[in-house]
């Protein structure tokens, strides 16, 4: 909004020129979401508690885990609303709201937030309910993914090519297969973040590393000279996504203030599905889908642990991990929760560094 507003005034009022710069607006977007989260955090947590929007820790079938997690019973949840509201507000304020990459990312973020909200709401409405029926939730994700895929596929400016890190000439045009590919990325990313959100600050900490990396990747992808120098595809106007990613970093840092161990609030599906889907969308828009698998390695490993566990149980009637997702495996092995969280964050930071290195190794 500021961008559009001040763009026309910049020739008359020189100082407004600064609003033209993505770097300045990205920094402001991060500060805006951070301070909104910090200032509204206690109020929102208090409201959630008063409205009895609180987590019900499952015991049946999970006795070992319940022993170490039972004290979390009654922790307010759906705090992800804070992330969703602050990111949307800050992006509308600091980004170019007519930029199609921003519009598509915000739509993805909002659509999955609404789905997550419905799931959280149903879980709370009926005690012991598991929320949305698993197939309804999955089909809704598929529909959101399909609609976005069609929009991207029909956009003549958008390519269906898949670029690989390390090999500057390895490019595959997916053609019509690009549609299922988009669905896979959107659904996979949103579910992976959702699975990871099972220990205090774990998902939000890994999101900070991922979104920070993607804010840099968006910037260089949308910059004619940097993209040429790094031999990556140049996508005009995609640099604006730096503002969205920075807003997400700020919001997650503000949320982590309250969600860090021992957590005073959980984000709920409203936060986890939205964050995952939006990151997946950014990766698609800037053609860095493969890099998402690297920088979001923790999310990928958590999702893979669930898949392996389910397949192993179906075929051999045995568990491969003590419990999936992976963080629960370490909890049952006796590692303190804070140690698992910080170690996963460290791995996530290393993966972020590695992702940035891939830009030079090709
Ligand atoms: C998200 N939700 C957390 C909180 C958070 C197929 C199967 C693998 C599905 C999976 C599942 O339900 N995943 C969905 C996991 C839950 O957190 C809430 O959910 C939101 C995110 N969607 O924001 O509102 C619990 O996680 C803990 N938590 C924290 N701190 C946080 O900051 O401690 C969350 C955030 C919270 C809290 O205890 O209640 C969750 O874990 O349920 N299912 C599972 O993950 C279950 N695993 C399982 O069944 N494994 C099986 C098979 C099917 C793979 C196996 O290994 O044999 C676990 N879920 C629970 N208990 N509740 C197992 C233990």
Short mmCIF file of C-alpha atoms and ligand atoms in Angstrom, two decimals:
data_model
loop_
_atom_site.label_atom_id
_atom_site.label_comp_id
_atom_site.label_asym_id
_atom_site.label_seq_id
_atom_site.Cartn_x
_atom_site.Cartn_y
_atom_site.Cartn_z
CA UNK A 1 0.00 0.00 0.00
CA UNK A 2 2.79 2.39 0.98
CA UNK A 3 4.54 1.36 -2.22
CA UNK A 4 1.63 2.36 -4.45
CA UNK A 5 0.85 5.46 -2.38
CA UNK A 6 4.35 6.89 -2.32
CA UNK A 7 5.38 5.80 -5.79
CA UNK A 8 3.53 8.73 -7.33
CA UNK A 9 4.80 11.21 -4.77
CA UNK A 10 8.44 10.17 -4.91
CA UNK A 11 9.37 12.71 -7.62
CA UNK A 12 8.06 15.58 -5.51
CA UNK A 13 9.17 14.40 -2.08
CA UNK A 14 12.66 12.97 -2.48
CA UNK A 15 12.76 11.10 0.83
CA UNK A 16 9.86 8.88 -0.31
CA UNK A 17 12.24 7.32 -2.79
CA UNK A 18 13.23 4.91 -0.07
CA UNK A 19 9.85 3.14 -0.39
CA UNK A 20 10.90 2.03 -3.84
CA UNK A 21 13.57 -0.27 -2.39
CA UNK A 22 12.59 -3.87 -1.71
CA UNK A 23 15.28 -4.19 0.97
CA UNK A 24 13.87 -1.27 2.96
CA UNK A 25 10.28 -2.46 2.65
CA UNK A 26 11.27 -6.04 3.57
CA UNK A 27 13.03 -4.84 6.72
CA UNK A 28 10.01 -2.70 7.66
CA UNK A 29 7.64 -5.62 6.97
CA UNK A 30 9.65 -7.85 9.33
CA UNK A 31 9.71 -5.21 12.07
CA UNK A 32 5.97 -4.58 11.65
CA UNK A 33 4.98 -8.23 12.08
CA UNK A 34 7.45 -8.70 14.92
CA UNK A 35 6.08 -5.77 16.93
CA UNK A 36 2.43 -6.63 16.16
CA UNK A 37 3.07 -10.16 17.48
CA UNK A 38 4.93 -8.94 20.56
CA UNK A 39 2.39 -6.23 21.40
CA UNK A 40 -0.74 -8.30 20.77
CA UNK A 41 0.68 -11.63 21.96
CA UNK A 42 -0.34 -11.51 25.61
CA UNK A 43 -3.76 -10.06 24.77
CA UNK A 44 -4.49 -12.79 22.21
CA UNK A 45 -3.25 -15.58 24.52
CA UNK A 46 -5.48 -14.21 27.26
CA UNK A 47 -8.48 -14.09 24.90
CA UNK A 48 -7.83 -17.65 23.69
CA UNK A 49 -7.69 -18.84 27.31
CA UNK A 50 -10.92 -17.01 28.21
CA UNK A 51 -12.64 -18.48 25.14
CA UNK A 52 -11.37 -21.91 26.28
CA UNK A 53 -9.46 -22.39 23.01
CA UNK A 54 -7.06 -24.77 24.64
CA UNK A 55 -5.17 -27.90 23.63
CA UNK A 56 -6.42 -31.28 24.65
CA UNK A 57 -3.42 -33.63 25.00
CA UNK A 58 -4.37 -37.10 23.77
CA UNK A 59 -3.62 -39.99 26.13
CA UNK A 60 -5.22 -43.07 24.56
CA UNK A 61 -2.61 -45.01 22.62
CA UNK A 62 0.14 -42.51 23.45
CA UNK A 63 0.81 -43.31 27.13
CA UNK A 64 4.62 -42.95 26.97
CA UNK A 65 4.37 -39.60 25.28
CA UNK A 66 1.59 -38.46 27.58
CA UNK A 67 3.94 -38.99 30.54
CA UNK A 68 6.32 -36.32 29.22
CA UNK A 69 3.70 -34.03 27.65
CA UNK A 70 0.77 -34.09 30.10
CA UNK A 71 1.67 -30.70 31.59
CA UNK A 72 0.80 -29.12 28.22
CA UNK A 73 -2.88 -29.90 28.77
CA UNK A 74 -4.89 -26.66 28.50
CA UNK A 75 -2.22 -24.61 26.65
CA UNK A 76 -4.04 -22.02 24.49
CA UNK A 77 -3.96 -22.90 20.79
CA UNK A 78 -4.79 -21.20 17.46
CA UNK A 79 -2.13 -18.58 18.21
CA UNK A 80 -1.25 -18.91 14.52
CA UNK A 81 -4.01 -16.35 13.97
CA UNK A 82 -1.47 -13.81 15.19
CA UNK A 83 0.97 -14.88 12.47
CA UNK A 84 -1.71 -14.92 9.76
CA UNK A 85 -3.17 -11.52 10.64
CA UNK A 86 0.18 -9.76 11.11
CA UNK A 87 1.69 -11.18 7.90
CA UNK A 88 -1.34 -10.23 5.79
CA UNK A 89 -1.48 -6.74 7.32
CA UNK A 90 2.24 -6.10 6.96
CA UNK A 91 2.41 -7.45 3.40
CA UNK A 92 -0.54 -5.28 2.35
CA UNK A 93 1.21 -2.32 3.97
CA UNK A 94 4.74 -2.77 2.61
CA UNK A 95 4.51 -4.82 -0.59
CA UNK A 96 3.24 -3.86 -4.01
CA UNK A 97 -0.29 -5.21 -3.66
CA UNK A 98 -0.80 -5.28 -7.43
CA UNK A 99 2.13 -7.65 -7.90
CA UNK A 100 0.72 -11.03 -9.03
CA UNK A 101 3.31 -13.03 -7.07
CA UNK A 102 2.23 -11.29 -3.87
CA UNK A 103 -1.46 -11.81 -4.67
CA UNK A 104 -0.97 -15.55 -5.35
CA UNK A 105 1.09 -16.09 -2.19
CA UNK A 106 -1.39 -14.21 -0.01
CA UNK A 107 -4.28 -16.20 -1.51
CA UNK A 108 -2.50 -19.50 -0.78
CA UNK A 109 -1.69 -18.33 2.75
CA UNK A 110 -5.29 -17.26 3.40
CA UNK A 111 -6.96 -20.31 1.84
CA UNK A 112 -4.90 -22.73 3.96
CA UNK A 113 -5.36 -20.57 7.06
CA UNK A 114 -9.14 -20.84 6.60
CA UNK A 115 -8.87 -24.63 6.20
CA UNK A 116 -6.67 -24.86 9.31
CA UNK A 117 -9.08 -22.63 11.22
CA UNK A 118 -11.99 -24.92 10.33
CA UNK A 119 -9.99 -27.93 11.55
CA UNK A 120 -8.98 -26.26 14.83
CA UNK A 121 -12.50 -24.98 15.39
CA UNK A 122 -14.05 -28.44 14.98
CA UNK A 123 -11.42 -29.98 17.31
CA UNK A 124 -12.39 -27.51 20.01
CA UNK A 125 -16.13 -27.47 19.42
CA UNK A 126 -16.56 -31.12 20.18
CA UNK A 127 -14.40 -32.39 23.00
CA UNK A 128 -12.03 -35.18 21.90
CA UNK A 129 -12.96 -34.58 18.27
CA UNK A 130 -10.10 -35.03 15.81
CA UNK A 131 -11.23 -31.98 13.83
CA UNK A 132 -12.02 -32.14 10.14
CA UNK A 133 -12.49 -35.61 8.79
CA UNK A 134 -9.08 -36.66 7.35
CA UNK A 135 -10.44 -37.13 3.83
CA UNK A 136 -12.31 -33.78 3.88
CA UNK A 137 -9.09 -32.06 4.98
CA UNK A 138 -7.04 -33.81 2.31
CA UNK A 139 -9.55 -33.19 -0.48
CA UNK A 140 -9.75 -29.48 0.51
CA UNK A 141 -5.96 -29.24 0.28
CA UNK A 142 -6.03 -30.94 -3.12
CA UNK A 143 -8.69 -28.52 -4.37
CA UNK A 144 -6.69 -25.49 -3.17
CA UNK A 145 -3.56 -26.94 -4.81
CA UNK A 146 -5.44 -27.70 -8.05
CA UNK A 147 -6.92 -24.18 -8.34
CA UNK A 148 -3.49 -22.61 -7.81
CA UNK A 149 -1.92 -25.05 -10.28
CA UNK A 150 -4.47 -24.11 -12.96
CA UNK A 151 -3.84 -20.39 -12.40
CA UNK A 152 -0.07 -20.90 -12.78
CA UNK A 153 -0.44 -23.22 -15.75
CA UNK A 154 -2.70 -20.82 -17.66
CA UNK A 155 -0.41 -17.84 -17.04
CA UNK A 156 1.58 -17.41 -20.26
CA UNK A 157 4.35 -15.54 -18.43
CA UNK A 158 4.90 -18.44 -16.09
CA UNK A 159 7.07 -21.36 -17.18
CA UNK A 160 6.45 -25.00 -16.33
CA UNK A 161 10.18 -25.69 -16.21
CA UNK A 162 11.88 -27.29 -13.25
CA UNK A 163 15.43 -26.08 -12.49
CA UNK A 164 17.98 -28.16 -10.61
CA UNK A 165 20.69 -26.89 -8.27
CA UNK A 166 24.34 -27.74 -9.07
CA UNK A 167 23.64 -28.21 -12.82
CA UNK A 168 23.24 -24.97 -14.72
CA UNK A 169 21.97 -26.72 -17.86
CA UNK A 170 19.71 -29.30 -16.28
CA UNK A 171 16.16 -28.06 -16.84
CA UNK A 172 13.08 -30.24 -17.31
CA UNK A 173 9.88 -28.88 -18.81
CA UNK A 174 7.09 -30.64 -16.93
CA UNK A 175 4.37 -29.51 -19.35
CA UNK A 176 0.94 -30.69 -18.19
CA UNK A 177 2.61 -32.65 -15.35
CA UNK A 178 3.28 -29.26 -13.81
CA UNK A 179 -0.31 -29.32 -12.47
CA UNK A 180 0.13 -32.41 -10.23
CA UNK A 181 3.59 -31.09 -9.34
CA UNK A 182 2.13 -27.83 -7.94
CA UNK A 183 -0.47 -29.81 -5.97
CA UNK A 184 2.32 -32.00 -4.54
CA UNK A 185 4.42 -29.00 -3.49
CA UNK A 186 1.52 -27.08 -1.87
CA UNK A 187 -0.01 -30.09 -0.08
CA UNK A 188 3.37 -31.59 0.81
CA UNK A 189 4.74 -28.36 2.27
CA UNK A 190 1.64 -27.53 4.30
CA UNK A 191 1.38 -31.05 5.75
CA UNK A 192 5.10 -31.24 6.45
CA UNK A 193 5.04 -28.03 8.52
CA UNK A 194 1.92 -29.33 10.25
CA UNK A 195 3.63 -32.61 11.23
CA UNK A 196 6.68 -30.69 12.49
CA UNK A 197 4.53 -28.56 14.78
CA UNK A 198 4.60 -30.97 17.71
CA UNK A 199 7.24 -29.51 20.06
CA UNK A 200 7.48 -25.98 21.50
CA UNK A 201 8.88 -23.59 18.89
CA UNK A 202 10.08 -26.39 16.62
CA UNK A 203 8.07 -25.56 13.48
CA UNK A 204 8.24 -21.82 13.96
CA UNK A 205 12.04 -21.86 14.48
CA UNK A 206 12.59 -23.92 11.34
CA UNK A 207 10.21 -21.60 9.46
CA UNK A 208 12.38 -18.61 10.42
CA UNK A 209 15.44 -20.23 8.77
CA UNK A 210 13.44 -21.29 5.71
CA UNK A 211 11.63 -17.97 5.20
CA UNK A 212 14.87 -16.02 5.73
CA UNK A 213 16.58 -18.11 3.06
CA UNK A 214 13.62 -17.66 0.71
CA UNK A 215 13.63 -13.90 1.24
CA UNK A 216 17.25 -13.86 -0.04
CA UNK A 217 16.42 -16.27 -2.88
CA UNK A 218 13.42 -14.15 -3.94
CA UNK A 219 15.57 -11.04 -3.92
CA UNK A 220 18.29 -12.46 -6.17
CA UNK A 221 15.74 -14.14 -8.47
CA UNK A 222 13.97 -10.84 -9.06
CA UNK A 223 17.24 -8.92 -9.57
CA UNK A 224 18.48 -8.83 -13.18
CA UNK A 225 22.18 -8.52 -12.31
CA UNK A 226 22.36 -10.91 -9.34
CA UNK A 227 20.40 -13.61 -11.17
CA UNK A 228 22.64 -13.27 -14.20
CA UNK A 229 25.76 -13.43 -12.03
CA UNK A 230 24.48 -16.50 -10.16
CA UNK A 231 23.21 -18.17 -13.36
CA UNK A 232 19.71 -18.63 -11.99
CA UNK A 233 16.51 -17.83 -13.92
CA UNK A 234 15.64 -14.15 -13.72
CA UNK A 235 11.97 -13.60 -12.87
CA UNK A 236 11.00 -9.93 -13.17
CA UNK A 237 8.89 -8.63 -10.24
CA UNK A 238 9.40 -11.82 -8.18
CA UNK A 239 11.73 -9.82 -5.89
CA UNK A 240 8.60 -8.43 -4.25
CA UNK A 241 8.20 -11.80 -2.52
CA UNK A 242 11.18 -10.77 -0.36
CA UNK A 243 8.71 -8.51 1.47
CA UNK A 244 6.28 -11.37 2.15
CA UNK A 245 9.05 -13.73 3.33
CA UNK A 246 10.50 -11.04 5.59
CA UNK A 247 7.05 -10.39 7.07
CA UNK A 248 6.81 -14.12 7.80
CA UNK A 249 10.24 -14.12 9.48
CA UNK A 250 9.24 -11.19 11.73
CA UNK A 251 5.88 -12.76 12.62
CA UNK A 252 7.49 -16.10 13.48
CA UNK A 253 10.12 -14.40 15.66
CA UNK A 254 7.35 -12.55 17.48
CA UNK A 255 5.32 -15.75 17.86
CA UNK A 256 8.39 -17.67 19.06
CA UNK A 257 8.61 -15.16 21.91
CA UNK A 258 5.53 -16.87 23.36
CA UNK A 259 5.81 -20.32 21.78
CA UNK A 260 9.39 -21.05 22.94
CA UNK A 261 9.86 -23.79 25.51
CA UNK A 262 7.85 -24.01 27.77
CA UNK A 263 5.20 -22.74 25.35
CA UNK A 264 2.51 -20.30 26.45
CA UNK A 265 0.60 -20.85 23.20
CA UNK A 266 0.50 -23.23 20.21
CA UNK A 267 -0.14 -22.04 16.65
CA UNK A 268 -2.76 -24.63 15.67
CA UNK A 269 -3.47 -25.79 12.11
CA UNK A 270 -4.50 -22.23 11.24
CA UNK A 271 -0.82 -21.31 11.47
CA UNK A 272 0.97 -24.48 10.37
CA UNK A 273 -1.05 -25.23 7.21
CA UNK A 274 -0.90 -21.58 6.11
CA UNK A 275 2.86 -21.21 6.67
CA UNK A 276 3.69 -24.46 4.86
CA UNK A 277 1.46 -23.70 1.88
CA UNK A 278 2.78 -20.15 1.48
CA UNK A 279 6.41 -21.30 1.59
CA UNK A 280 5.58 -23.94 -1.02
CA UNK A 281 3.99 -21.25 -3.21
CA UNK A 282 7.01 -18.95 -2.93
CA UNK A 283 9.29 -21.87 -3.92
CA UNK A 284 7.12 -22.52 -7.00
CA UNK A 285 6.93 -18.87 -8.02
CA UNK A 286 10.68 -18.29 -7.88
CA UNK A 287 11.48 -21.72 -9.37
CA UNK A 288 13.36 -22.97 -6.32
CA UNK A 289 11.28 -26.10 -5.57
CA UNK A 290 14.29 -28.39 -5.25
CA UNK A 291 16.01 -25.93 -2.91
CA UNK A 292 12.88 -26.02 -0.73
CA UNK A 293 13.57 -29.71 -0.10
CA UNK A 294 17.07 -28.79 1.12
CA UNK A 295 16.36 -25.70 3.21
CA UNK A 296 13.15 -27.24 4.55
CA UNK A 297 15.00 -30.49 5.23
CA UNK A 298 13.62 -30.79 8.77
CA UNK A 299 10.05 -30.55 7.46
CA UNK A 300 10.86 -33.14 4.79
CA UNK A 301 12.44 -35.56 7.29
CA UNK A 302 9.48 -35.19 9.66
CA UNK A 303 7.02 -35.96 6.84
CA UNK A 304 9.15 -38.87 5.59
CA UNK A 305 9.26 -40.35 9.10
CA UNK A 306 5.44 -40.47 9.09
CA UNK A 307 5.35 -42.09 5.64
CA UNK A 308 8.01 -44.69 6.60
CA UNK A 309 6.23 -45.43 9.87
CA UNK A 310 2.86 -45.98 8.18
CA UNK A 311 4.33 -48.15 5.38
CA UNK A 312 6.40 -50.24 7.83
CA UNK A 313 3.35 -50.80 10.00
CA UNK A 314 1.15 -51.79 7.04
CA UNK A 315 3.71 -54.23 5.58
CA UNK A 316 5.57 -55.69 8.59
CA UNK A 317 3.08 -54.80 11.36
CA UNK A 318 6.03 -53.20 13.14
CA UNK A 319 6.99 -49.63 13.93
CA UNK A 320 10.18 -48.32 12.33
CA UNK A 321 10.40 -45.37 14.76
CA UNK A 322 9.31 -45.50 18.40
CA UNK A 323 6.76 -42.91 17.34
CA UNK A 324 6.34 -40.65 14.29
CA UNK A 325 6.83 -37.79 13.48
CA UNK A 326 10.55 -38.06 14.22
CA UNK A 327 10.67 -35.59 17.13
CA UNK A 328 8.45 -37.97 19.15
CA UNK A 329 10.94 -40.79 18.50
CA UNK A 330 13.67 -38.83 20.29
CA UNK A 331 11.27 -37.83 23.07
CA UNK A 332 10.49 -41.48 23.79
CA UNK A 333 14.22 -42.28 23.70
CA UNK A 334 14.47 -39.90 26.65
CA UNK A 335 15.98 -36.74 25.12
CA UNK A 336 14.71 -33.57 26.81
CA UNK A 337 12.30 -31.60 24.62
CA UNK A 338 14.40 -28.41 24.61
CA UNK A 339 17.44 -30.36 23.39
CA UNK A 340 15.52 -31.90 20.46
CA UNK A 341 14.14 -28.49 19.48
CA UNK A 342 17.46 -26.64 19.54
CA UNK A 343 19.26 -29.46 17.70
CA UNK A 344 16.60 -29.46 14.97
CA UNK A 345 16.99 -25.66 14.71
CA UNK A 346 20.75 -26.06 14.35
CA UNK A 347 20.28 -28.59 11.53
CA UNK A 348 17.80 -26.23 9.90
CA UNK A 349 20.32 -23.34 10.05
CA UNK A 350 23.05 -25.54 8.55
CA UNK A 351 20.67 -26.56 5.75
CA UNK A 352 19.92 -22.89 5.10
CA UNK A 353 23.64 -22.14 4.76
CA UNK A 354 24.06 -25.15 2.49
CA UNK A 355 21.14 -23.96 0.32
CA UNK A 356 22.77 -20.58 -0.18
CA UNK A 357 26.07 -22.25 -1.09
CA UNK A 358 24.32 -24.18 -3.89
CA UNK A 359 23.81 -20.86 -5.66
CA UNK A 360 27.56 -20.64 -6.26
CA UNK A 361 28.25 -24.30 -6.93
CA UNK A 362 27.09 -24.91 -10.47
C1 LIG B 1 -0.18 -32.10 13.83
N1 LIG B 1 -0.29 -31.91 16.15
C2 LIG B 1 0.36 -32.07 17.36
C3 LIG B 1 -1.01 -27.73 18.16
C4 LIG B 1 -0.22 -27.39 16.96
C5 LIG B 1 -0.84 -39.39 10.47
C6 LIG B 1 -0.30 -38.84 11.73
C7 LIG B 1 1.18 -38.80 11.72
C8 LIG B 1 -0.92 -37.46 12.02
C9 LIG B 1 -0.27 -36.74 13.17
C10 LIG B 1 -1.00 -35.47 13.36
O1 LIG B 1 -2.09 -35.44 13.88
N2 LIG B 1 -0.37 -34.38 12.95
C11 LIG B 1 -0.98 -33.13 13.03
C12 LIG B 1 0.32 -32.62 15.07
C13 LIG B 1 -0.31 -31.28 18.53
O2 LIG B 1 -0.19 -29.89 18.25
C14 LIG B 1 -1.33 -29.19 17.87
O3 LIG B 1 -1.49 -29.26 16.47
C15 LIG B 1 -1.05 -28.02 15.91
C16 LIG B 1 -0.33 -28.24 14.62
N3 LIG B 1 -1.21 -28.82 13.70
O4 LIG B 1 -0.08 -26.02 16.81
O5 LIG B 1 -2.16 -26.98 18.24
C17 LIG B 1 0.46 -31.56 19.82
O6 LIG B 1 1.83 -31.25 19.63
C18 LIG B 1 2.35 -30.68 20.83
N4 LIG B 1 2.87 -29.32 20.56
C19 LIG B 1 3.79 -28.82 21.42
N5 LIG B 1 4.29 -27.56 21.20
C20 LIG B 1 3.91 -26.80 20.11
O7 LIG B 1 4.40 -25.67 19.94
O8 LIG B 1 4.16 -29.46 22.39
C21 LIG B 1 2.46 -28.62 19.46
C22 LIG B 1 2.98 -27.35 19.22
C23 LIG B 1 0.00 -30.69 20.95
C24 LIG B 1 1.22 -30.65 21.83
O9 LIG B 1 1.29 -31.81 22.60
O10 LIG B 1 -1.13 -31.28 21.54
C25 LIG B 1 0.36 -33.56 17.69
O11 LIG B 1 1.46 -34.10 17.85
O12 LIG B 1 -0.74 -34.12 17.77
N6 LIG B 1 -0.29 -37.54 14.34
C26 LIG B 1 0.64 -37.46 15.25
O13 LIG B 1 1.52 -36.61 15.15
C27 LIG B 1 0.62 -38.48 16.31
N7 LIG B 1 1.49 -39.55 15.88
C28 LIG B 1 1.05 -40.80 15.58
O14 LIG B 1 -0.11 -41.12 15.71
N8 LIG B 1 2.00 -41.65 15.11
C29 LIG B 1 1.73 -43.01 14.72
C30 LIG B 1 1.50 -43.13 13.20
C31 LIG B 1 0.13 -42.70 12.78
C32 LIG B 1 2.53 -42.44 12.34
C33 LIG B 1 2.91 -43.91 15.05
O15 LIG B 1 4.05 -43.42 15.17
O16 LIG B 1 2.68 -45.09 15.17
C34 LIG B 1 1.09 -37.87 17.61
N9 LIG B 1 0.08 -37.00 18.09
C35 LIG B 1 -0.19 -36.85 19.38
N10 LIG B 1 0.40 -37.59 20.29
N11 LIG B 1 -1.13 -35.98 19.78
C36 LIG B 1 1.46 -38.94 18.61
C37 LIG B 1 1.45 -38.43 20.00
#
